[in-house]
PDB file of C-alpha atoms in Angstrom:
ATOM      1  CA  MET A  23     -37.516  42.306 -26.475  1.00 47.00           C
ATOM      2  CA  GLY A  24     -38.375  40.095 -30.052  1.00 57.00           C
ATOM      3  CA  GLY A  25     -36.307  38.632 -32.465  1.00 80.00           C
ATOM      4  CA  LEU A  26     -33.389  36.331 -29.431  1.00 89.00           C
ATOM      5  CA  LYS A  27     -32.095  33.217 -30.447  1.00 88.00           C
ATOM      6  CA  VAL A  28     -30.785  29.840 -28.052  1.00 90.00           C
ATOM      7  CA  LEU A  29     -27.533  28.623 -29.142  1.00 87.00           C
ATOM      8  CA  PRO A  30     -26.155  25.319 -27.267  1.00 84.00           C
ATOM      9  CA  SER A  31     -22.252  25.446 -25.988  1.00 74.00           C
ATOM     10  CA  GLY A  32     -20.031  23.502 -24.427  1.00 57.00           C
ATOM     11  CA  ARG A  33     -20.645  19.663 -24.238  1.00 55.00           C
ATOM     12  CA  PRO A  34     -24.224  18.127 -25.554  1.00 56.00           C
ATOM     13  CA  GLY A  35     -26.936  18.353 -23.167  1.00 53.00           C
ATOM     14  CA  ARG A  36     -24.501  19.973 -20.880  1.00 57.00           C
ATOM     15  CA  GLY A  37     -23.187  22.969 -21.440  1.00 68.00           C
ATOM     16  CA  ARG A  38     -24.652  26.832 -21.223  1.00 83.00           C
ATOM     17  CA  LEU A  39     -27.841  27.936 -23.439  1.00 89.00           C
ATOM     18  CA  TYR A  40     -27.093  31.109 -24.576  1.00 89.00           C
ATOM     19  CA  VAL A  41     -29.648  33.717 -25.659  1.00 91.00           C
ATOM     20  CA  ASN A  42     -28.662  36.207 -27.701  1.00 89.00           C
ATOM     21  CA  ARG A  43     -29.791  39.130 -30.060  1.00 87.00           C
ATOM     22  CA  PRO A  44     -29.899  39.410 -33.709  1.00 85.00           C
ATOM     23  CA  ASP A  45     -26.796  40.642 -33.958  1.00 83.00           C
ATOM     24  CA  GLY A  46     -24.773  37.607 -31.848  1.00 81.00           C
ATOM     25  CA  GLN A  47     -24.265  39.888 -28.435  1.00 85.00           C
ATOM     26  CA  ALA A  48     -24.856  37.546 -25.595  1.00 87.00           C
ATOM     27  CA  VAL A  49     -28.372  39.028 -23.265  1.00 90.00           C
ATOM     28  CA  ALA A  50     -28.626  35.716 -20.769  1.00 90.00           C
ATOM     29  CA  TRP A  51     -27.564  32.467 -20.485  1.00 88.00           C
ATOM     30  CA  TYR A  52     -28.686  28.638 -19.329  1.00 89.00           C
ATOM     31  CA  ASP A  53     -26.702  26.285 -16.907  1.00 85.00           C
ATOM     32  CA  ARG A  54     -27.890  23.547 -17.386  1.00 82.00           C
ATOM     33  CA  GLN A  55     -25.472  22.287 -14.493  1.00 77.00           C
ATOM     34  CA  THR A  56     -27.062  25.160 -12.254  1.00 80.00           C
ATOM     35  CA  ASN A  57     -30.235  25.161 -13.645  1.00 84.00           C
ATOM     36  CA  ARG A  58     -29.985  29.792 -13.636  1.00 88.00           C
ATOM     37  CA  ILE A  59     -30.522  31.332 -16.044  1.00 90.00           C
ATOM     38  CA  SER A  60     -27.994  34.376 -15.292  1.00 91.00           C
ATOM     39  CA  VAL A  61     -29.510  37.420 -16.988  1.00 92.00           C
ATOM     40  CA  LEU A  62     -27.292  40.525 -18.483  1.00 88.00           C
ATOM     41  CA  ALA A  63     -29.815  43.254 -18.021  1.00 77.00           C
ATOM     42  CA  ASP A  64     -33.183  43.013 -15.736  1.00 81.00           C
ATOM     43  CA  ASP A  65     -35.163  45.647 -18.115  1.00 83.00           C
ATOM     44  CA  GLN A  66     -35.391  41.709 -20.995  1.00 84.00           C
ATOM     45  CA  ARG A  67     -36.256  39.425 -18.431  1.00 88.00           C
ATOM     46  CA  GLU A  68     -39.473  38.017 -19.620  1.00 90.00           C
ATOM     47  CA  ALA A  69     -37.760  38.358 -23.002  1.00 91.00           C
ATOM     48  CA  VAL A  70     -35.914  35.861 -22.112  1.00 91.00           C
ATOM     49  CA  LEU A  71     -37.654  33.811 -20.349  1.00 91.00           C
ATOM     50  CA  ALA A  72     -40.008  33.570 -22.974  1.00 91.00           C
ATOM     51  CA  ALA A  73     -37.020  32.537 -25.355  1.00 91.00           C
ATOM     52  CA  LEU A  74     -35.227  29.966 -22.471  1.00 91.00           C
ATOM     53  CA  ARG A  75     -39.024  27.880 -22.017  1.00 89.00           C
ATOM     54  CA  PRO A  76     -39.026  24.776 -24.203  1.00 89.00           C
ATOM     55  CA  TYR A  77     -35.196  24.387 -22.540  1.00 87.00           C
ATOM     56  CA  LEU A  78     -36.003  25.159 -18.668  1.00 87.00           C
ATOM     57  CA  SER A  79     -36.844  22.248 -16.664  1.00 79.00           C
ATOM     58  CA  ALA A  80     -37.631  22.620 -12.885  1.00 75.00           C
ATOM     59  CA  ASP A  81     -36.938  24.517 -10.030  1.00 83.00           C
ATOM     60  CA  TRP A  82     -34.588  27.194 -12.131  1.00 87.00           C
ATOM     61  CA  THR A  83     -33.463  30.210 -10.717  1.00 88.00           C
ATOM     62  CA  ILE A  84     -32.692  33.919 -12.616  1.00 89.00           C
ATOM     63  CA  GLY A  85     -31.250  36.522 -11.475  1.00 87.00           C
ATOM     64  CA  PRO A  86     -27.699  38.389 -12.404  1.00 86.00           C
ATOM     65  CA  PRO A  87     -24.915  36.622 -12.840  1.00 85.00           C
ATOM     66  CA  PRO A  88     -22.803  34.421 -10.167  1.00 78.00           C
ATOM     67  CA  VAL A  89     -20.407  36.169  -8.894  1.00 75.00           C
ATOM     68  CA  PRO A  90     -16.806  34.157  -9.332  1.00 70.00           C
ATOM     69  CA  THR A  91     -15.580  32.304  -6.475  1.00 67.00           C
ATOM     70  CA  ALA A  92     -12.128  31.920  -5.304  1.00 64.00           C
ATOM     71  CA  ALA A  93     -11.458  29.054  -7.208  1.00 61.00           C
ATOM     72  CA  GLU A  94     -12.729  30.217  -9.864  1.00 64.00           C
ATOM     73  CA  LEU A  95     -10.688  33.282 -10.002  1.00 63.00           C
ATOM     74  CA  ARG A  96      -6.866  31.005  -9.149  1.00 63.00           C
ATOM     75  CA  ARG A  97      -8.221  29.757 -12.653  1.00 61.00           C
ATOM     76  CA  LEU A  98      -8.592  32.191 -14.333  1.00 62.00           C
ATOM     77  CA  TYR A  99      -5.048  32.867 -13.390  1.00 65.00           C
ATOM     78  CA  LEU A 100      -3.114  30.418 -12.978  1.00 72.00           C
ATOM     79  CA  PRO A 101       0.280  30.597 -15.241  1.00 79.00           C
ATOM     80  CA  PRO A 102       0.806  27.863 -17.453  1.00 78.00           C
ATOM     81  CA  ASP A 103       3.922  26.143 -16.086  1.00 81.00           C
ATOM     82  CA  GLN A 104       2.083  26.367 -12.532  1.00 86.00           C
ATOM     83  CA  ASP A 105      -0.930  23.933 -14.676  1.00 90.00           C
ATOM     84  CA  LEU A 106      -1.162  20.581 -14.528  1.00 93.00           C
ATOM     85  CA  ALA A 107      -4.525  20.315 -16.788  1.00 89.00           C
ATOM     86  CA  PRO A 108      -2.623  20.131 -20.161  1.00 89.00           C
ATOM     87  CA  ASN A 109      -0.852  17.234 -19.153  1.00 91.00           C
ATOM     88  CA  ARG A 110      -1.190  14.166 -20.738  1.00 91.00           C
ATOM     89  CA  PRO A 111      -1.663  10.387 -19.954  1.00 93.00           C
ATOM     90  CA  GLY A 112       1.883   9.493 -20.192  1.00 91.00           C
ATOM     91  CA  GLU A 113       3.637  13.381 -20.296  1.00 89.00           C
ATOM     92  CA  THR A 114       7.095  12.159 -18.903  1.00 87.00           C
ATOM     93  CA  LEU A 115       7.720   9.341 -20.692  1.00 88.00           C
ATOM     94  CA  LEU A 116       6.347  10.927 -24.295  1.00 87.00           C
ATOM     95  CA  GLY A 117       8.579  14.383 -23.718  1.00 84.00           C
ATOM     96  CA  GLU A 118      11.379  11.902 -23.126  1.00 84.00           C
ATOM     97  CA  LEU A 119      11.742   9.714 -25.998  1.00 83.00           C
ATOM     98  CA  ALA A 120      11.045  12.592 -28.132  1.00 81.00           C
ATOM     99  CA  TYR A 121      14.022  13.979 -27.343  1.00 78.00           C
ATOM    100  CA  GLY A 122      15.718  10.798 -25.863  1.00 71.00           C
ATOM    101  CA  SER A 123      16.614   9.481 -22.938  1.00 64.00           C
ATOM    102  CA  PRO A 124      19.360   7.343 -21.489  1.00 64.00           C
ATOM    103  CA  GLY A 125      19.597   3.689 -21.753  1.00 67.00           C
ATOM    104  CA  GLY A 126      19.305   1.455 -24.735  1.00 72.00           C
ATOM    105  CA  SER A 127      16.494   0.216 -27.251  1.00 78.00           C
ATOM    106  CA  ARG A 128      15.109  -2.336 -24.281  1.00 81.00           C
ATOM    107  CA  ALA A 129      14.928   0.513 -21.750  1.00 82.00           C
ATOM    108  CA  ARG A 130      13.428   2.350 -24.924  1.00 84.00           C
ATOM    109  CA  HIS A 131      11.141  -0.323 -25.480  1.00 84.00           C
ATOM    110  CA  ARG A 132       9.744  -1.063 -21.786  1.00 86.00           C
ATOM    111  CA  MET A 133       9.058   2.792 -21.948  1.00 88.00           C
ATOM    112  CA  ARG A 134       7.058   2.627 -24.850  1.00 90.00           C
ATOM    113  CA  ARG A 135       5.124   0.090 -23.956  1.00 91.00           C
ATOM    114  CA  GLU A 136       3.939   1.295 -20.954  1.00 92.00           C
ATOM    115  CA  LEU A 137       3.039   4.771 -22.332  1.00 93.00           C
ATOM    116  CA  LEU A 138       0.660   2.528 -24.132  1.00 94.00           C
ATOM    117  CA  ALA A 139      -0.764   1.347 -20.862  1.00 94.00           C
ATOM    118  CA  PHE A 140      -1.118   5.026 -19.062  1.00 95.00           C
ATOM    119  CA  GLN A 141      -2.350   5.947 -22.932  1.00 94.00           C
ATOM    120  CA  ARG A 142      -4.931   2.929 -22.613  1.00 94.00           C
ATOM    121  CA  THR A 143      -6.454   4.309 -19.561  1.00 95.00           C
ATOM    122  CA  GLY A 144      -6.291   8.131 -20.358  1.00 93.00           C
ATOM    123  CA  ALA A 145      -8.945   6.980 -22.645  1.00 92.00           C
ATOM    124  CA  GLU A 146     -10.624   4.911 -21.051  1.00 93.00           C
ATOM    125  CA  LEU A 147     -10.731   8.915 -18.046  1.00 93.00           C
ATOM    126  CA  ASP A 148     -12.078  10.475 -20.578  1.00 89.00           C
ATOM    127  CA  LEU A 149     -15.291   8.574 -21.528  1.00 89.00           C
ATOM    128  CA  LEU A 150     -15.434  10.158 -17.753  1.00 90.00           C
ATOM    129  CA  GLU A 151     -14.744  13.923 -18.147  1.00 82.00           C
ATOM    130  CA  ALA A 152     -18.596  13.391 -19.758  1.00 72.00           C
ATOM    131  CA  THR A 153     -20.382  12.818 -16.397  1.00 77.00           C
ATOM    132  CA  ASP A 154     -18.631  16.000 -14.134  1.00 83.00           C
ATOM    133  CA  TRP A 155     -15.964  14.008 -13.832  1.00 93.00           C
ATOM    134  CA  ARG A 156     -11.715  14.976 -13.852  1.00 94.00           C
ATOM    135  CA  ALA A 157      -9.069  14.074 -13.879  1.00 95.00           C
ATOM    136  CA  LEU A 158      -5.150  14.670 -13.946  1.00 95.00           C
ATOM    137  CA  HIS A 159      -2.048  12.719 -14.941  1.00 95.00           C
ATOM    138  CA  ASP A 160       1.883  13.057 -14.177  1.00 94.00           C
ATOM    139  CA  VAL A 161       0.630  14.343 -10.516  1.00 96.00           C
ATOM    140  CA  PRO A 162       4.414  15.003  -8.862  1.00 95.00           C
ATOM    141  CA  LEU A 163       4.517  13.506  -5.258  1.00 95.00           C
ATOM    142  CA  PRO A 164       7.087  13.951  -3.453  1.00 92.00           C
ATOM    143  CA  GLY A 165       9.192  11.549  -2.222  1.00 91.00           C
ATOM    144  CA  LEU A 166       7.193   9.485  -4.920  1.00 94.00           C
ATOM    145  CA  GLY A 167       7.702  10.562  -8.158  1.00 93.00           C
ATOM    146  CA  LEU A 168       4.858  10.651 -10.197  1.00 95.00           C
ATOM    147  CA  LEU A 169       1.613   9.101  -9.673  1.00 96.00           C
ATOM    148  CA  ASP A 170      -0.106   8.342 -13.365  1.00 96.00           C
ATOM    149  CA  HIS A 171      -3.384   9.721 -12.850  1.00 97.00           C
ATOM    150  CA  LEU A 172      -5.189  12.117  -9.976  1.00 97.00           C
ATOM    151  CA  LEU A 173      -9.175  10.982 -10.777  1.00 97.00           C
ATOM    152  CA  ILE A 174     -11.744  13.262  -9.032  1.00 97.00           C
ATOM    153  CA  GLY A 175     -15.597  12.527  -9.514  1.00 95.00           C
ATOM    154  CA  PRO A 176     -18.887  11.841  -8.006  1.00 94.00           C
ATOM    155  CA  PRO A 177     -17.615   9.130  -5.940  1.00 95.00           C
ATOM    156  CA  GLY A 178     -14.578  10.863  -4.717  1.00 96.00           C
ATOM    157  CA  VAL A 179     -10.334  11.310  -5.709  1.00 97.00           C
ATOM    158  CA  LEU A 180      -9.132   8.074  -6.841  1.00 97.00           C
ATOM    159  CA  ALA A 181      -4.799   8.343  -7.305  1.00 97.00           C
ATOM    160  CA  LEU A 182      -4.831   4.925  -9.489  1.00 98.00           C
ATOM    161  CA  ARG A 183      -0.964   3.751 -11.076  1.00 97.00           C
ATOM    162  CA  THR A 184      -1.412   1.857 -14.181  1.00 97.00           C
ATOM    163  CA  VAL A 185      -0.027  -1.341 -14.637  1.00 96.00           C
ATOM    164  CA  PRO A 186       1.117  -3.098 -17.729  1.00 95.00           C
ATOM    165  CA  CYS A 187       0.450  -7.706 -17.383  1.00 95.00           C
ATOM    166  CA  ARG A 188       1.129  -7.993 -20.958  1.00 91.00           C
ATOM    167  CA  HIS A 189      -1.203 -10.175 -21.875  1.00 93.00           C
ATOM    168  CA  GLN A 190       0.007 -12.261 -18.680  1.00 95.00           C
ATOM    169  CA  ARG A 191      -1.606 -13.804 -15.855  1.00 96.00           C
ATOM    170  CA  ALA A 192      -1.833 -10.753 -12.466  1.00 96.00           C
ATOM    171  CA  GLN A 193      -1.805 -11.578  -8.974  1.00 96.00           C
ATOM    172  CA  ALA A 194      -2.417  -8.828  -6.703  1.00 97.00           C
ATOM    173  CA  GLY A 195      -2.168  -9.207  -2.745  1.00 96.00           C
ATOM    174  CA  ASP A 196      -1.610  -7.007   0.610  1.00 95.00           C
ATOM    175  CA  LEU A 197       1.379  -5.903  -0.350  1.00 95.00           C
ATOM    176  CA  LEU A 198       2.946  -6.890  -3.559  1.00 96.00           C
ATOM    177  CA  LEU A 199       1.580  -6.768  -6.840  1.00 97.00           C
ATOM    178  CA  ALA A 200       2.839 -10.446  -9.024  1.00 96.00           C
ATOM    179  CA  VAL A 201       3.019 -10.065 -12.900  1.00 96.00           C
ATOM    180  CA  GLY A 202       3.547 -13.246 -14.834  1.00 94.00           C
ATOM    181  CA  ARG A 203       6.156 -15.378 -13.364  1.00 93.00           C
ATOM    182  CA  ALA A 204       8.482 -11.760 -13.322  1.00 93.00           C
ATOM    183  CA  ALA A 205       9.633 -10.809  -9.403  1.00 95.00           C
ATOM    184  CA  PRO A 206       6.981  -9.370  -7.584  1.00 96.00           C
ATOM    185  CA  THR A 207       6.754  -5.491  -7.182  1.00 96.00           C
ATOM    186  CA  PRO A 208       5.584  -3.788  -4.238  1.00 96.00           C
ATOM    187  CA  ASP A 209       2.369  -1.501  -6.385  1.00 97.00           C
ATOM    188  CA  PRO A 210      -0.145  -1.691  -3.443  1.00 97.00           C
ATOM    189  CA  GLY A 211       2.270  -0.299  -0.420  1.00 96.00           C
ATOM    190  CA  TRP A 212       2.891   2.309  -3.113  1.00 97.00           C
ATOM    191  CA  ILE A 213      -0.332   2.927  -4.420  1.00 97.00           C
ATOM    192  CA  ARG A 214      -1.267   3.976  -1.037  1.00 97.00           C
ATOM    193  CA  ARG A 215       1.219   6.138   0.645  1.00 97.00           C
ATOM    194  CA  ALA A 216       0.680   7.970  -2.881  1.00 97.00           C
ATOM    195  CA  ALA A 217      -3.472   8.030  -1.824  1.00 97.00           C
ATOM    196  CA  ALA A 218      -2.025   9.323   1.947  1.00 97.00           C
ATOM    197  CA  CYS A 219       0.463  11.835  -0.193  1.00 96.00           C
ATOM    198  CA  ALA A 220      -2.441  13.218  -2.502  1.00 97.00           C
ATOM    199  CA  ALA A 221      -5.095  13.184   0.909  1.00 96.00           C
ATOM    200  CA  ARG A 222      -2.535  15.653   2.736  1.00 96.00           C
ATOM    201  CA  ALA A 223      -2.040  17.616   0.231  1.00 95.00           C
ATOM    202  CA  LEU A 224      -5.785  18.532  -0.783  1.00 96.00           C
ATOM    203  CA  SER A 225      -7.419  17.902   2.487  1.00 95.00           C
ATOM    204  CA  ALA A 226      -9.588  15.017   1.122  1.00 96.00           C
ATOM    205  CA  PRO A 227     -10.374  11.374   1.144  1.00 96.00           C
ATOM    206  CA  VAL A 228      -7.788   9.315  -1.447  1.00 97.00           C
ATOM    207  CA  ALA A 229      -8.578   5.662  -2.208  1.00 97.00           C
ATOM    208  CA  PRO A 230      -5.761   3.415  -3.669  1.00 97.00           C
ATOM    209  CA  ALA A 231      -6.626   2.297  -7.288  1.00 97.00           C
ATOM    210  CA  LEU A 232      -4.440  -0.127  -9.062  1.00 97.00           C
ATOM    211  CA  VAL A 233      -5.678   0.038 -13.265  1.00 97.00           C
ATOM    212  CA  LEU A 234      -4.026  -3.471 -14.723  1.00 97.00           C
ATOM    213  CA  THR A 235      -3.428  -3.159 -18.611  1.00 96.00           C
ATOM    214  CA  ASP A 236      -3.449  -6.019 -20.443  1.00 93.00           C
ATOM    215  CA  ALA A 237      -4.253  -8.714 -18.253  1.00 95.00           C
ATOM    216  CA  SER A 238      -5.199 -11.885 -19.423  1.00 95.00           C
ATOM    217  CA  ARG A 239      -6.554 -12.840 -16.478  1.00 95.00           C
ATOM    218  CA  VAL A 240      -6.308 -11.047 -12.492  1.00 96.00           C
ATOM    219  CA  ASP A 241      -5.926 -12.425  -9.196  1.00 96.00           C
ATOM    220  CA  VAL A 242      -7.240 -10.572  -6.417  1.00 96.00           C
ATOM    221  CA  ALA A 243      -6.736 -11.522  -2.636  1.00 96.00           C
ATOM    222  CA  PRO A 244      -9.730 -11.594  -0.515  1.00 95.00           C
ATOM    223  CA  THR A 245      -7.886  -9.745   2.049  1.00 94.00           C
ATOM    224  CA  LEU A 246      -6.716  -6.842  -0.099  1.00 96.00           C
ATOM    225  CA  ARG A 247      -9.499  -4.519   0.678  1.00 94.00           C
ATOM    226  CA  ASP A 248      -8.515  -0.539   0.709  1.00 95.00           C
ATOM    227  CA  VAL A 249      -7.287  -0.956  -2.650  1.00 97.00           C
ATOM    228  CA  LEU A 250      -9.427  -0.678  -5.655  1.00 96.00           C
ATOM    229  CA  ILE A 251      -8.412  -3.482  -8.184  1.00 97.00           C
ATOM    230  CA  LEU A 252      -9.724  -1.699 -12.217  1.00 97.00           C
ATOM    231  CA  GLN A 253      -9.722  -2.837 -15.506  1.00 96.00           C
ATOM    232  CA  PRO A 254      -9.813  -0.202 -18.680  1.00 94.00           C
ATOM    233  CA  PRO A 255     -12.997  -2.945 -19.789  1.00 92.00           C
ATOM    234  CA  THR A 256     -14.441  -2.645 -17.058  1.00 94.00           C
ATOM    235  CA  LEU A 257     -13.318   0.699 -15.634  1.00 95.00           C
ATOM    236  CA  THR A 258     -15.838   3.154 -15.684  1.00 94.00           C
ATOM    237  CA  THR A 259     -18.615   0.918 -15.730  1.00 94.00           C
ATOM    238  CA  THR A 260     -17.041  -0.136 -12.219  1.00 95.00           C
ATOM    239  CA  LEU A 261     -16.264   3.763 -11.223  1.00 95.00           C
ATOM    240  CA  ARG A 262     -19.857   4.616 -12.111  1.00 93.00           C
ATOM    241  CA  ALA A 263     -21.140   2.206 -10.211  1.00 94.00           C
ATOM    242  CA  ILE A 264     -19.720   3.535  -6.724  1.00 94.00           C
ATOM    243  CA  PRO A 265     -22.240   5.887  -5.153  1.00 94.00           C
ATOM    244  CA  PRO A 266     -21.947   9.319  -5.351  1.00 93.00           C
ATOM    245  CA  THR A 267     -20.684  11.592  -2.418  1.00 94.00           C
ATOM    246  CA  LEU A 268     -19.441  15.437  -3.736  1.00 94.00           C
ATOM    247  CA  LYS A 269     -21.681  17.606  -6.043  1.00 90.00           C
ATOM    248  CA  PRO A 270     -20.751  18.977  -9.476  1.00 87.00           C
ATOM    249  CA  PRO A 271     -19.093  22.194  -7.139  1.00 86.00           C
ATOM    250  CA  ASP A 272     -17.416  19.756  -5.062  1.00 91.00           C
ATOM    251  CA  VAL A 273     -15.643  18.007  -7.464  1.00 92.00           C
ATOM    252  CA  GLU A 274     -14.316  20.918  -9.808  1.00 88.00           C
ATOM    253  CA  ALA A 275     -13.233  23.039  -6.346  1.00 89.00           C
ATOM    254  CA  LEU A 276     -11.016  18.738  -6.133  1.00 93.00           C
ATOM    255  CA  PHE A 277      -9.688  19.598  -9.525  1.00 93.00           C
ATOM    256  CA  THR A 278      -9.334  23.179  -9.670  1.00 89.00           C
ATOM    257  CA  VAL A 279      -6.924  22.889  -6.620  1.00 91.00           C
ATOM    258  CA  ALA A 280      -5.112  19.367  -7.790  1.00 95.00           C
ATOM    259  CA  ARG A 281      -4.551  21.379 -10.625  1.00 93.00           C
ATOM    260  CA  THR A 282      -1.628  23.939  -9.252  1.00 91.00           C
ATOM    261  CA  VAL A 283       1.747  22.948  -9.397  1.00 93.00           C
ATOM    262  CA  THR A 284       2.032  24.352  -5.215  1.00 92.00           C
ATOM    263  CA  THR A 285      -0.289  21.904  -4.182  1.00 94.00           C
ATOM    264  CA  TRP A 286       1.307  18.919  -4.272  1.00 95.00           C
ATOM    265  CA  VAL A 287       5.616  21.313  -4.004  1.00 89.00           C
ATOM    266  CA  ALA A 288       6.319  23.698  -2.779  1.00 77.00           C
ATOM    267  CA  PRO A 289       6.977  27.423  -4.534  1.00 67.00           C
ATOM    268  CA  PRO A 290      10.998  27.724  -3.942  1.00 58.00           C
ATOM    269  CA  GLY A 291      12.005  29.891  -2.046  1.00 54.00           C
ATOM    270  CA  PRO A 292      14.659  32.727  -2.706  1.00 49.00           C
ATOM    271  CA  ALA A 293      18.100  30.907  -2.314  1.00 45.00           C
ATOM    272  CA  ALA A 294      15.827  28.808  -4.789  1.00 42.00           C
ATOM    273  CA  LEU A 295      15.958  32.209  -7.254  1.00 38.00           C
ATOM    274  CA  ARG A 296      20.029  32.912  -6.410  1.00 40.00           C
ATOM    275  CA  PRO A 297      21.654  31.888  -9.521  1.00 39.00           C
ATOM    276  CA  ASN A 298      25.340  30.979  -7.196  1.00 40.00           C
ATOM    277  CA  SER A 299      23.252  28.708  -4.937  1.00 34.00           C
ATOM    278  CA  ALA A 300      23.350  24.565  -4.703  1.00 35.00           C
ATOM    279  CA  SER A 301      19.820  24.767  -4.367  1.00 34.00           C
ATOM    280  CA  ALA A 302      18.989  26.017  -8.091  1.00 33.00           C
ATOM    281  CA  ALA A 303      20.374  23.479 -10.210  1.00 34.00           C
ATOM    282  CA  GLN A 304      17.922  21.101  -8.721  1.00 31.00           C
ATOM    283  CA  PRO A 305      13.954  21.115 -10.071  1.00 32.00           C
ATOM    284  CA  SER A 306      11.614  22.665  -7.906  1.00 34.00           C
ATOM    285  CA  TRP A 307       9.476  19.115  -8.840  1.00 33.00           C
ATOM    286  CA  PRO A 308      11.110  16.540 -10.308  1.00 37.00           C
ATOM    287  CA  SER A 309      11.465  16.351 -13.235  1.00 36.00           C
ATOM    288  CA  SER A 310      11.473  13.933 -16.217  1.00 36.00           C
ATOM    289  CA  SER A 311      13.955  11.755 -15.618  1.00 38.00           C
ATOM    290  CA  SER A 312      11.248  10.715 -11.836  1.00 42.00           C
ATOM    291  CA  ARG A 313       9.446   8.534 -14.425  1.00 45.00           C
ATOM    292  CA  ARG A 314      13.508   7.008 -15.847  1.00 35.00           C
ATOM    293  CA  PRO A 315      14.866   4.108 -14.709  1.00 35.00           C
ATOM    294  CA  PRO A 316      16.052   2.812 -12.473  1.00 34.00           C
ATOM    295  CA  SER A 317      15.227   6.772 -10.770  1.00 33.00           C
ATOM    296  CA  ARG A 318      11.982   6.880 -10.681  1.00 35.00           C
ATOM    297  CA  TRP A 319      12.093   3.300  -9.068  1.00 34.00           C
ATOM    298  CA  THR A 320      13.735   3.872  -6.416  1.00 34.00           C
ATOM    299  CA  SER A 321      11.732   5.607  -4.155  1.00 39.00           C
ATOM    300  CA  SER A 322       8.668   3.620  -6.352  1.00 41.00           C
ATOM    301  CA  PRO A 323       8.659   0.140  -7.123  1.00 45.00           C
ATOM    302  CA  LYS A 324      10.621  -1.243  -9.978  1.00 45.00           C
ATOM    303  CA  ARG A 325       8.208  -2.721 -13.310  1.00 48.00           C
ATOM    304  CA  PRO A 326       8.699  -5.774 -14.585  1.00 46.00           C
ATOM    305  CA  SER A 327      11.521  -5.963 -16.872  1.00 46.00           C
ATOM    306  CA  SER A 328      10.802  -8.155 -20.501  1.00 41.00           C
TER     307      SER A 328
END
């Protein structure tokens, strides 16, 4: 078959290469991550190979399209209100600032400052998504509120909590984190509990990490070994240097499980669906109020006030 064209799709250098007829109909594609050629009709195999030969690397395989896995099928049929993947960094704070929240200008100023810190961390995590990493934001944890970021990549799974330092010195110890002259907060202990909760939900090891934004100086106690301390300027470099333990299919499988709301919070039972039941007035998972001060800080460390 002549006249076949090879067209790229997806991320530059990492997406698929589609082999199309002159009328635009695809007859095959080459997945550069798995190094596999999927042919829709076996009688076109030789023509497809001739078109793709300049792009193939060693040890490629060819055959019919693979059958979707159970994780891929769940992702395709995931309802929008059960999907955490569209959440932006600080999604809850964005809603509160846009549609109003209790508290005066001081509280709103604190929320804007936290939102900027979340967005800065999110921008760094976005840089990792081009290299087989996946990130989720505002993940609900029962009894703990919202986890700022959940990162899944080749080194494993990390639970991240972002702390705005406001150009002040930060001192991280085993139990407390001190920023400037404000009272120390138990952020290291909270992120350990959050990581343990995420590990139970995902049935996979989860490492705790604190992201300190805009810190003029960071001092870490030598005894603090189980919590990773990160800063936005070196965040991507530090994480990429960690030895890999997960393959890309493992990353995608964990991401598919983690993005589902019911992974973190059990779906409401029949009693919750009855209009007259007492539980109908309560949300099944943390709403925007879980990040409002002081309700969020009743179950997690208080942010130092300015």
